[in-house]
Amino acid sequence: MSGDCNIGLIGLAVMGQNLVLNLLDNGNTVAVYNRTHSVTDDFVKQSANDRLVGADSLQAFVDALAKPRKIILMVKAGSPVDAVIDELQPLLDKGDIVIDGGNSLFTDSQRRSDALTPQGIHFVGCGISGGQDGARFGPSMMPGGDESAWPALKPILQGISAKTDAGEPCCEWMGDGGSGHFVKMVHNGIEYGDMQMIAEIYDLLRATGLNNETIAQRFDSWNQGRLSSYLVEITAQVLRIKDDDGSDWVDNIWDKAGQKGTGKWTAIQALELGVPGSITTEAVYARALSSRWEERQKLNAFYQPKQSLTNYDGLVDDAEAALYAAKLIAYAQGFSLLSEAAREYQWKLNMANIAQVWKAGCIIRARALDPIQKVFEQSPTLDNLMLSDFYRTELNGCESALRRLLARAIEGGVPTPALSNALAYFDGVRSARLPANLIQGQRNFFGAHEYERLPN
Ligand code: NBP
């Protein structure tokens, strides 16, 4: 049997429901199914849209779809995705398309793609960013997998995705296999670094005695310039939220950061591929360290008090320049991980397209991605963004601010793991000579490991 719905979606939690509303706004006729049927019933009733068809069984759901069927899965990442695919597969026909829009591990997407392709079912792993508002009004989308599915999906997915100021869709084909979810994973890794660096700047500014409102004003004004980005914008908003008793909400939040795993996956991939991903990795460690609250309290009482941070004229301006420099370096690390992954997994990743897709709708959207897109349009195979004229100009202009700020932070005992790593990476990657000669000498001395002599 085949129905009239041009797209179907399984999994009506917060992301699924908002994506369906977005699909409906953009003229699609949508079939929906959720494991707990009452969720489907309530959603269909509330939406009151005659282009929305609720199904109380997977068979009814599949029957409501026009062939070839296009089915988006928005269920919890991990085993629920496999459970749904296992149930769905016997009901599908050759040529049908299954799109996993959750935050799946890219190797799982690769495995699912490999399993479904021989059955004639096209599998697409599509990273989606932007949270529930993005899903509702235009997310950033990173589809990858079986490219023969793309022509049928392109108008639907680009229709609901965010658009850049120039009207470009924030949804482009990424590449084969698990590449879509890999790109989304790196997006999240950059997000971890970005959030940690913003938090470190906030920590430094409050250590100088600035209150939340004054810090919010700084972030507001930075958001008008080169640091313009979603995360800088919402930082100012978060700093201004009041609790019922009038106190600042942010001051009442327990300083233990949670994580769902995509930052850790990025760090693990950077280690696996031998690409420095130190900013993301430090951001993951920083969240872990923050969560060891009792240990921190004990150690705080155990050691002598920290030095206080000494202010200096221009510290706030330095903070802006330092954050900008570190943010650029974090993007450079992220794109260099993508380059290495493309080599290792033989994906044809288009870096300019990736920058474009991240320019709106997603959590790391930022003005800086515009020049980065241009760099890659001019030099599509550039291995490291730091080799571009844009980076050279910007980093030459901001480097000393980052050093001055970090020197004070280190003297004052304000922890800056991500900002410090940005500088360490910058200093390391542009060093013609590193002390690795000594490491090779030591390795050879105790273990007769091989070493190479310097080329003449
Ligand atoms: P959740 O990740 O909380 O998943 C809940 C959905 O999965 C419900 O529809 C639930 O059905 C369904 N489900 C589960 Br749990 N186990 C199932 C199973 N064995 N069989 C069938 N269905 C099952 O939802 P979400 O927060 O909307 O996120 C969906 C995906 O999007 C996730 O992969 C998430 O990581 C990703 N994502 C989320 C965000 C965000 O901001 N939340 C942003 C970007 C990406 P039930 O109603 O019957 O329990």
Coordinates of C-alpha atoms and ligand atoms in Angstrom, one line a residue:
M1 CA 0.0 0.0 0.0
S2 CA 1.1 3.5 -0.5
G3 CA -0.3 6.8 0.9
D4 CA 0.0 10.5 0.2
C5 CA 2.5 11.6 2.8
N6 CA 5.8 12.7 1.1
I7 CA 7.7 12.3 4.4
G8 CA 7.4 10.4 7.6
L9 CA 8.9 10.9 11.1
I10 CA 9.4 8.4 13.9
G11 CA 10.1 9.7 17.4
L12 CA 7.9 12.6 18.7
A13 CA 10.0 13.9 21.6
V14 CA 11.1 17.6 21.6
M15 CA 13.2 17.4 18.4
G16 CA 10.8 15.2 16.4
Q17 CA 7.7 17.3 17.2
N18 CA 9.4 20.6 16.2
L19 CA 10.9 19.1 13.0
V20 CA 7.4 17.9 12.0
L21 CA 5.9 21.4 12.6
N22 CA 8.7 22.9 10.5
L23 CA 8.0 20.3 7.7
L24 CA 4.3 21.2 7.8
D25 CA 5.1 24.9 7.6
N26 CA 7.1 24.2 4.5
G27 CA 4.3 22.5 2.6
N28 CA 5.0 18.8 3.4
T29 CA 2.4 16.2 4.2
V30 CA 3.8 14.2 7.1
A31 CA 3.1 10.8 8.7
V32 CA 4.2 10.4 12.3
Y33 CA 4.7 7.5 14.6
N34 CA 5.8 7.3 18.2
R35 CA 6.4 4.2 20.3
T36 CA 4.1 5.5 23.0
H37 CA 1.0 6.0 21.0
S38 CA -0.6 8.6 23.3
V39 CA 2.2 10.9 22.4
T40 CA 1.2 10.6 18.7
D41 CA -2.5 11.2 19.5
D42 CA -1.9 14.2 21.6
F43 CA 0.5 15.8 19.1
V44 CA -1.9 15.2 16.1
K45 CA -4.8 16.6 18.1
Q46 CA -2.8 19.7 19.2
S47 CA -1.4 20.4 15.8
A48 CA -4.9 20.2 14.1
N49 CA -3.3 20.2 10.6
D50 CA -4.9 18.2 7.8
R51 CA -1.5 17.5 6.3
L52 CA -0.5 15.6 9.4
V53 CA -1.3 11.9 9.7
G54 CA -0.8 10.0 12.9
A55 CA -0.2 6.3 12.9
D56 CA -0.8 3.9 15.7
S57 CA 1.4 1.1 14.2
L58 CA 4.5 1.0 12.1
Q59 CA 2.5 -0.8 9.4
A60 CA 0.0 2.0 9.3
F61 CA 2.8 4.6 9.3
V62 CA 4.6 2.9 6.4
D63 CA 1.3 2.6 4.4
A64 CA 0.6 6.3 4.8
L65 CA 3.8 7.2 2.9
A66 CA 4.2 7.7 -0.8
K67 CA 6.9 5.6 -2.5
P68 CA 9.8 5.7 -2.4
R69 CA 9.3 6.3 1.3
K70 CA 11.3 8.9 3.1
I71 CA 11.5 8.3 6.9
I72 CA 13.2 10.4 9.4
L73 CA 14.1 8.8 12.8
M74 CA 14.3 11.2 15.7
V75 CA 14.6 8.7 18.5
K76 CA 17.2 8.5 21.3
A77 CA 20.7 7.8 19.8
G78 CA 22.2 4.3 20.4
S79 CA 20.2 1.1 20.7
P80 CA 16.8 2.7 20.1
V81 CA 17.8 3.6 16.5
D82 CA 18.8 -0.1 15.9
A83 CA 15.5 -1.2 17.5
V84 CA 13.4 1.0 15.2
I85 CA 15.4 0.0 12.1
D86 CA 15.0 -3.7 13.0
E87 CA 11.2 -3.3 13.2
L88 CA 10.9 -1.0 10.2
Q89 CA 13.1 -2.9 7.7
P90 CA 10.7 -5.8 7.0
L91 CA 8.0 -3.3 6.1
L92 CA 10.1 -1.3 3.6
D93 CA 10.7 -1.8 -0.1
K94 CA 13.8 -1.4 -2.3
G95 CA 14.4 2.3 -2.9
D96 CA 13.0 3.5 0.4
I97 CA 15.1 6.0 2.3
V98 CA 15.8 6.0 6.1
I99 CA 17.3 9.1 7.6
D100 CA 18.6 9.1 11.1
G101 CA 18.4 12.6 12.4
G102 CA 19.6 11.9 16.0
N103 CA 23.1 12.4 17.5
S104 CA 24.4 9.0 16.4
L105 CA 28.0 7.9 16.6
F106 CA 29.4 8.1 13.1
T107 CA 30.6 4.5 13.2
D108 CA 27.0 3.3 14.0
S109 CA 25.8 5.2 10.9
Q110 CA 28.5 3.6 8.9
R111 CA 27.4 0.2 10.2
R112 CA 23.7 0.9 9.5
S113 CA 24.5 2.1 6.0
D114 CA 26.5 -1.1 5.3
A115 CA 23.6 -3.3 6.6
L116 CA 20.8 -1.5 4.7
T117 CA 22.5 -1.0 1.4
P118 CA 22.4 -4.7 0.3
Q119 CA 18.7 -4.7 1.1
G120 CA 18.2 -1.8 -1.4
I121 CA 17.4 0.6 1.3
H122 CA 19.1 4.0 1.2
F123 CA 20.5 5.1 4.6
V124 CA 21.3 8.6 5.4
G125 CA 22.9 9.7 8.7
C126 CA 22.0 13.4 9.2
G127 CA 23.5 15.4 12.0
I128 CA 21.0 18.1 13.1
S129 CA 22.0 21.1 15.2
G130 CA 20.1 24.0 16.7
G131 CA 18.1 22.4 19.6
Q132 CA 14.4 22.6 19.6
D133 CA 14.2 26.2 18.2
G134 CA 16.4 25.2 15.4
A135 CA 14.3 22.1 14.6
R136 CA 11.2 24.3 14.7
F137 CA 12.3 27.3 12.6
G138 CA 15.4 26.1 10.7
P139 CA 18.2 23.8 11.9
S140 CA 21.6 23.3 10.5
M141 CA 21.6 19.9 8.8
M142 CA 24.6 17.6 7.9
P143 CA 23.4 14.7 5.8
G144 CA 25.7 11.9 4.7
G145 CA 25.6 8.3 3.6
D146 CA 24.0 6.9 0.4
E147 CA 24.3 9.8 -2.1
S148 CA 21.7 8.3 -4.4
A149 CA 19.1 9.4 -1.8
W150 CA 20.1 13.0 -2.0
P151 CA 18.1 14.3 -5.0
A152 CA 14.9 13.1 -3.4
L153 CA 15.8 14.6 0.0
K154 CA 17.4 17.8 -1.1
P155 CA 14.3 19.9 -1.6
I156 CA 12.7 18.7 1.6
L157 CA 15.7 19.1 3.9
Q158 CA 17.0 22.3 2.3
G159 CA 13.4 23.6 2.5
I160 CA 13.3 23.3 6.3
S161 CA 16.9 24.1 7.1
A162 CA 18.2 27.5 8.3
K163 CA 19.4 29.9 5.6
T164 CA 22.5 32.2 5.8
D165 CA 22.1 36.0 5.4
A166 CA 22.9 35.4 1.7
G167 CA 20.0 32.9 1.5
E168 CA 22.2 29.8 1.2
P169 CA 20.7 26.7 2.8
C170 CA 22.4 25.4 6.0
C171 CA 22.1 21.9 4.6
E172 CA 24.4 20.4 2.0
W173 CA 25.5 16.9 1.2
M174 CA 28.5 15.9 3.4
G175 CA 29.7 12.6 1.9
D176 CA 29.6 8.8 2.2
G177 CA 29.0 6.5 5.1
G178 CA 29.1 8.1 8.5
S179 CA 30.4 11.5 7.3
G180 CA 27.3 13.4 8.2
H181 CA 27.3 12.3 11.8
F182 CA 31.1 12.8 11.9
V183 CA 30.8 16.5 10.8
K184 CA 28.0 16.9 13.4
M185 CA 30.3 15.4 16.0
V186 CA 33.0 17.8 15.2
H187 CA 30.5 20.7 15.3
N188 CA 29.7 19.6 18.9
G189 CA 33.4 19.3 19.7
I190 CA 33.9 22.9 18.6
E191 CA 30.8 23.8 20.6
Y192 CA 32.4 22.3 23.8
G193 CA 35.6 24.4 23.2
D194 CA 33.6 27.6 22.4
M195 CA 31.5 27.3 25.6
Q196 CA 34.5 26.5 27.8
M197 CA 36.5 29.4 26.4
I198 CA 33.6 31.8 27.0
A199 CA 33.2 30.4 30.5
E200 CA 36.9 31.0 31.2
I201 CA 36.7 34.6 30.0
Y202 CA 33.6 35.1 32.3
D203 CA 35.7 33.6 35.1
L204 CA 38.6 36.0 34.4
L205 CA 36.3 39.0 34.2
R206 CA 34.5 38.2 37.5
A207 CA 37.9 37.6 39.1
T208 CA 38.6 41.3 38.4
G209 CA 35.5 42.2 40.3
L210 CA 33.1 42.9 37.5
N211 CA 29.5 42.0 38.2
N212 CA 27.2 39.9 36.0
E213 CA 25.4 42.9 34.4
T214 CA 28.7 44.6 33.5
I215 CA 30.0 41.3 32.0
A216 CA 26.7 40.9 30.1
Q217 CA 27.2 44.4 28.7
R218 CA 30.7 43.4 27.4
F219 CA 29.3 40.3 25.8
D220 CA 26.5 42.3 24.2
S221 CA 29.0 44.7 22.7
W222 CA 31.4 41.9 21.6
N223 CA 28.4 40.4 19.9
Q224 CA 28.1 43.4 17.6
G225 CA 31.6 42.8 16.2
R226 CA 33.9 40.0 15.1
L227 CA 32.9 37.8 18.0
S228 CA 29.3 37.9 16.9
S229 CA 27.8 34.4 17.5
Y230 CA 24.9 32.6 19.1
L231 CA 26.9 31.5 22.1
V232 CA 28.2 35.0 22.9
E233 CA 24.7 36.4 22.4
I234 CA 23.1 33.9 24.8
T235 CA 25.9 34.3 27.3
A236 CA 24.8 37.9 27.9
Q237 CA 21.2 36.8 28.2
V238 CA 22.0 34.0 30.7
L239 CA 24.0 36.5 32.8
R240 CA 21.0 38.7 33.1
I241 CA 18.3 36.2 34.1
K242 CA 17.0 36.8 37.6
D243 CA 15.7 34.3 40.1
D244 CA 12.4 34.8 41.9
D245 CA 14.2 36.5 44.9
G246 CA 15.9 39.0 42.5
S247 CA 19.3 37.3 42.7
D248 CA 21.2 36.5 39.5
W249 CA 20.2 33.0 38.3
V250 CA 23.7 32.2 37.1
D251 CA 25.1 32.6 40.6
N252 CA 22.6 30.0 42.0
I253 CA 23.5 27.3 39.4
W254 CA 25.7 24.5 40.8
D255 CA 29.0 24.7 39.0
K256 CA 29.0 21.1 37.8
A257 CA 28.8 20.8 34.0
G258 CA 27.1 17.8 32.4
Q259 CA 27.8 16.1 29.0
K260 CA 26.1 13.7 26.7
G261 CA 29.3 12.4 25.0
T262 CA 29.7 14.1 21.6
G263 CA 32.7 16.2 22.9
K264 CA 34.3 13.0 24.2
W265 CA 33.8 11.3 20.9
T266 CA 35.5 14.2 19.1
A267 CA 38.4 14.0 21.5
I268 CA 38.7 10.3 21.0
Q269 CA 38.7 10.7 17.2
A270 CA 41.3 13.4 17.4
L271 CA 43.5 11.0 19.4
E272 CA 42.7 8.1 17.1
L273 CA 43.6 10.1 14.0
G274 CA 46.7 11.8 15.6
V275 CA 45.3 15.3 15.1
P276 CA 45.6 17.9 17.9
G277 CA 42.1 18.4 19.2
S278 CA 43.3 19.8 22.5
I279 CA 40.7 22.5 22.9
T280 CA 37.8 20.1 22.8
T281 CA 39.6 17.6 24.9
E282 CA 40.4 20.2 27.6
A283 CA 36.8 21.3 27.5
V284 CA 35.7 17.7 28.1
Y285 CA 38.2 17.4 31.0
A286 CA 37.0 20.8 32.4
R287 CA 33.4 19.5 32.5
A288 CA 34.6 16.3 34.2
L289 CA 36.7 18.3 36.7
S290 CA 33.8 20.6 37.4
S291 CA 31.6 17.7 38.3
R292 CA 34.1 16.4 40.9
W293 CA 32.7 19.0 43.3
E294 CA 33.4 17.4 46.7
E295 CA 37.0 16.7 45.7
R296 CA 37.4 20.4 44.7
Q297 CA 36.0 21.6 48.0
K298 CA 38.4 19.4 49.9
L299 CA 41.4 20.6 47.8
N300 CA 40.3 24.2 48.1
A301 CA 40.6 23.9 51.9
F302 CA 43.8 21.8 51.7
Y303 CA 46.0 24.3 49.8
Q304 CA 46.9 27.9 50.5
P305 CA 44.5 30.4 49.0
K306 CA 45.1 31.3 45.3
Q307 CA 46.7 34.6 44.4
S308 CA 44.1 37.1 43.3
L309 CA 44.0 38.2 39.7
T310 CA 45.6 41.7 39.3
N311 CA 43.7 43.9 36.9
Y312 CA 45.4 46.1 34.3
D313 CA 44.3 48.8 31.9
G314 CA 43.0 47.2 28.8
L315 CA 42.3 43.7 30.3
V316 CA 38.7 43.8 29.1
D317 CA 39.8 44.7 25.5
D318 CA 42.4 41.9 25.8
A319 CA 39.7 39.5 26.8
E320 CA 37.8 40.2 23.6
A321 CA 40.8 39.8 21.4
A322 CA 41.9 36.7 23.3
L323 CA 38.5 35.0 23.0
Y324 CA 38.5 35.9 19.2
A325 CA 42.0 34.4 18.7
A326 CA 41.2 31.3 20.7
K327 CA 37.9 30.8 18.9
L328 CA 39.7 31.0 15.5
I329 CA 42.2 28.5 16.7
A330 CA 39.4 26.1 17.9
Y331 CA 37.9 26.3 14.4
A332 CA 41.3 25.5 12.9
Q333 CA 41.6 22.4 15.1
G334 CA 38.1 21.3 14.1
F335 CA 38.6 21.7 10.4
S336 CA 42.0 20.0 10.6
L337 CA 40.3 17.0 12.3
L338 CA 37.8 17.0 9.4
S339 CA 40.7 17.1 6.8
E340 CA 42.4 14.1 8.4
A341 CA 39.1 12.2 8.7
A342 CA 38.4 12.8 5.0
R343 CA 41.8 11.3 4.2
E344 CA 41.5 8.4 6.6
Y345 CA 37.9 7.4 5.7
Q346 CA 38.1 8.5 2.1
W347 CA 35.3 11.0 2.2
K348 CA 35.2 14.0 -0.2
L349 CA 34.3 16.6 2.5
N350 CA 33.7 20.0 1.1
M351 CA 35.0 22.4 3.8
A352 CA 33.5 25.5 2.3
N353 CA 30.1 23.8 2.4
I354 CA 30.6 22.7 6.0
A355 CA 31.4 26.3 7.0
Q356 CA 28.3 27.4 5.1
V357 CA 26.1 24.8 6.9
W358 CA 27.4 26.0 10.3
K359 CA 26.7 29.7 9.5
A360 CA 23.1 29.7 10.7
G361 CA 20.7 27.5 12.6
C362 CA 23.3 25.7 14.7
I363 CA 24.9 26.3 18.1
I364 CA 28.3 27.3 16.8
R365 CA 27.0 29.8 14.2
A366 CA 29.3 32.8 14.2
R367 CA 30.3 35.7 12.0
A368 CA 33.8 34.2 11.8
L369 CA 32.5 31.3 9.7
D370 CA 31.9 33.7 6.8
P371 CA 35.6 34.4 6.2
I372 CA 36.4 30.7 6.9
Q373 CA 34.0 29.7 4.1
K374 CA 35.7 32.2 1.8
V375 CA 39.2 30.7 2.7
F376 CA 38.0 27.2 1.7
E377 CA 36.3 28.5 -1.4
Q378 CA 39.7 29.8 -2.6
S379 CA 41.7 26.9 -1.2
P380 CA 39.5 23.8 -1.0
T381 CA 42.3 21.5 0.0
L382 CA 43.9 23.7 2.7
D383 CA 45.1 21.4 5.5
N384 CA 45.1 24.0 8.2
L385 CA 43.2 27.2 8.3
M386 CA 46.2 28.8 10.1
L387 CA 48.0 28.8 6.7
S388 CA 45.5 31.3 5.3
D389 CA 46.1 35.0 5.0
F390 CA 42.9 35.7 6.9
Y391 CA 44.2 33.7 9.9
R392 CA 47.7 35.2 9.7
T393 CA 46.3 38.8 9.8
E394 CA 43.8 38.1 12.6
L395 CA 46.1 36.0 14.8
N396 CA 49.0 38.4 14.4
G397 CA 46.7 41.1 15.6
C398 CA 45.4 39.2 18.7
E399 CA 48.2 37.0 19.8
S400 CA 49.8 39.4 22.3
A401 CA 46.4 40.0 24.0
L402 CA 46.0 36.3 24.5
R403 CA 49.5 36.0 26.0
R404 CA 49.0 39.0 28.3
L405 CA 45.6 37.7 29.6
L406 CA 46.9 34.2 30.1
A407 CA 50.0 35.5 32.0
R408 CA 47.7 37.2 34.5
A409 CA 45.4 34.2 34.7
I410 CA 48.3 31.9 35.5
E411 CA 49.7 34.3 38.1
G412 CA 46.3 34.7 39.7
G413 CA 45.4 31.0 39.7
V414 CA 42.3 31.3 37.4
P415 CA 42.1 28.0 35.5
T416 CA 42.1 28.6 31.7
P417 CA 42.6 25.1 30.2
A418 CA 41.0 25.8 26.8
L419 CA 42.4 29.3 26.3
S420 CA 45.8 28.1 27.3
N421 CA 45.6 25.1 25.0
A422 CA 44.6 27.4 22.1
L423 CA 47.9 29.3 22.6
A424 CA 49.9 26.2 23.2
Y425 CA 48.6 24.7 19.9
F426 CA 49.4 28.0 18.1
D427 CA 52.9 28.1 19.5
G428 CA 53.4 24.4 18.7
V429 CA 52.1 24.2 15.2
R430 CA 54.1 27.1 14.0
S431 CA 57.4 26.0 15.6
A432 CA 60.0 25.0 13.1
R433 CA 61.9 23.2 15.8
L434 CA 60.2 21.3 18.7
P435 CA 61.9 19.4 21.5
A436 CA 60.8 16.1 20.0
N437 CA 64.4 15.4 19.1
L438 CA 65.1 14.9 22.8
I439 CA 62.1 12.6 23.1
Q440 CA 63.4 10.5 20.2
G441 CA 66.8 10.5 21.8
Q442 CA 65.3 9.3 25.1
R443 CA 63.2 6.7 23.4
N444 CA 66.2 5.4 21.5
F445 CA 68.4 5.4 24.6
F446 CA 66.1 3.2 26.8
G447 CA 64.3 1.2 24.1
A448 CA 66.3 1.2 21.0
H449 CA 63.4 2.8 19.2
E450 CA 64.2 4.0 15.7
Y451 CA 64.8 7.6 15.0
E452 CA 65.5 9.7 12.0
R453 CA 68.3 12.2 11.4
L454 CA 67.4 15.7 10.5
P455 CA 67.3 16.1 6.7
N456 CA 70.2 18.2 5.4
Ligands
NBP1 P1 15.3 11.8 23.0 O1 16.7 11.6 22.7 O2 14.9 12.1 24.5 O3 14.5 10.4 22.6 C1 13.1 10.2 22.9 C2 12.4 9.6 21.7 O4 13.0 8.3 21.4 C3 11.0 9.3 22.1 O5 10.2 9.5 20.9 C4 11.0 7.9 22.5 O6 9.7 7.2 22.4 C5 11.9 7.3 21.5 N1 12.5 6.0 21.8 C6 13.3 5.6 22.8 BR1 13.9 6.6 24.2 N2 13.6 4.3 22.8 C7 12.9 3.8 21.8 C8 12.8 2.5 21.2 N3 13.4 1.5 21.7 N4 12.0 2.4 20.1 C9 11.3 3.4 19.6 N5 11.4 4.7 20.1 C10 12.2 4.9 21.1 O7 14.6 12.8 22.1 P2 15.1 14.3 21.6 O8 15.7 15.1 22.7 O9 13.9 14.8 20.8 O10 16.3 13.9 20.6 C11 16.1 13.1 19.5 C12 17.5 12.9 18.8 O11 17.9 14.2 18.4 C13 18.5 12.3 19.8 O12 19.4 11.5 19.1 C14 19.2 13.6 20.3 O13 20.6 13.3 20.7 C15 19.2 14.4 19.0 N6 19.3 15.9 19.2 C16 18.7 16.4 20.3 C17 18.8 17.8 20.5 C18 18.1 18.5 21.6 O14 18.3 19.7 21.8 N7 17.3 17.8 22.4 C19 19.6 18.6 19.6 C20 20.2 18.0 18.5 C21 20.0 16.6 18.3 P3 8.7 7.2 23.7 O15 8.0 8.4 23.6 O16 7.9 6.0 23.4 O17 9.6 7.0 24.9

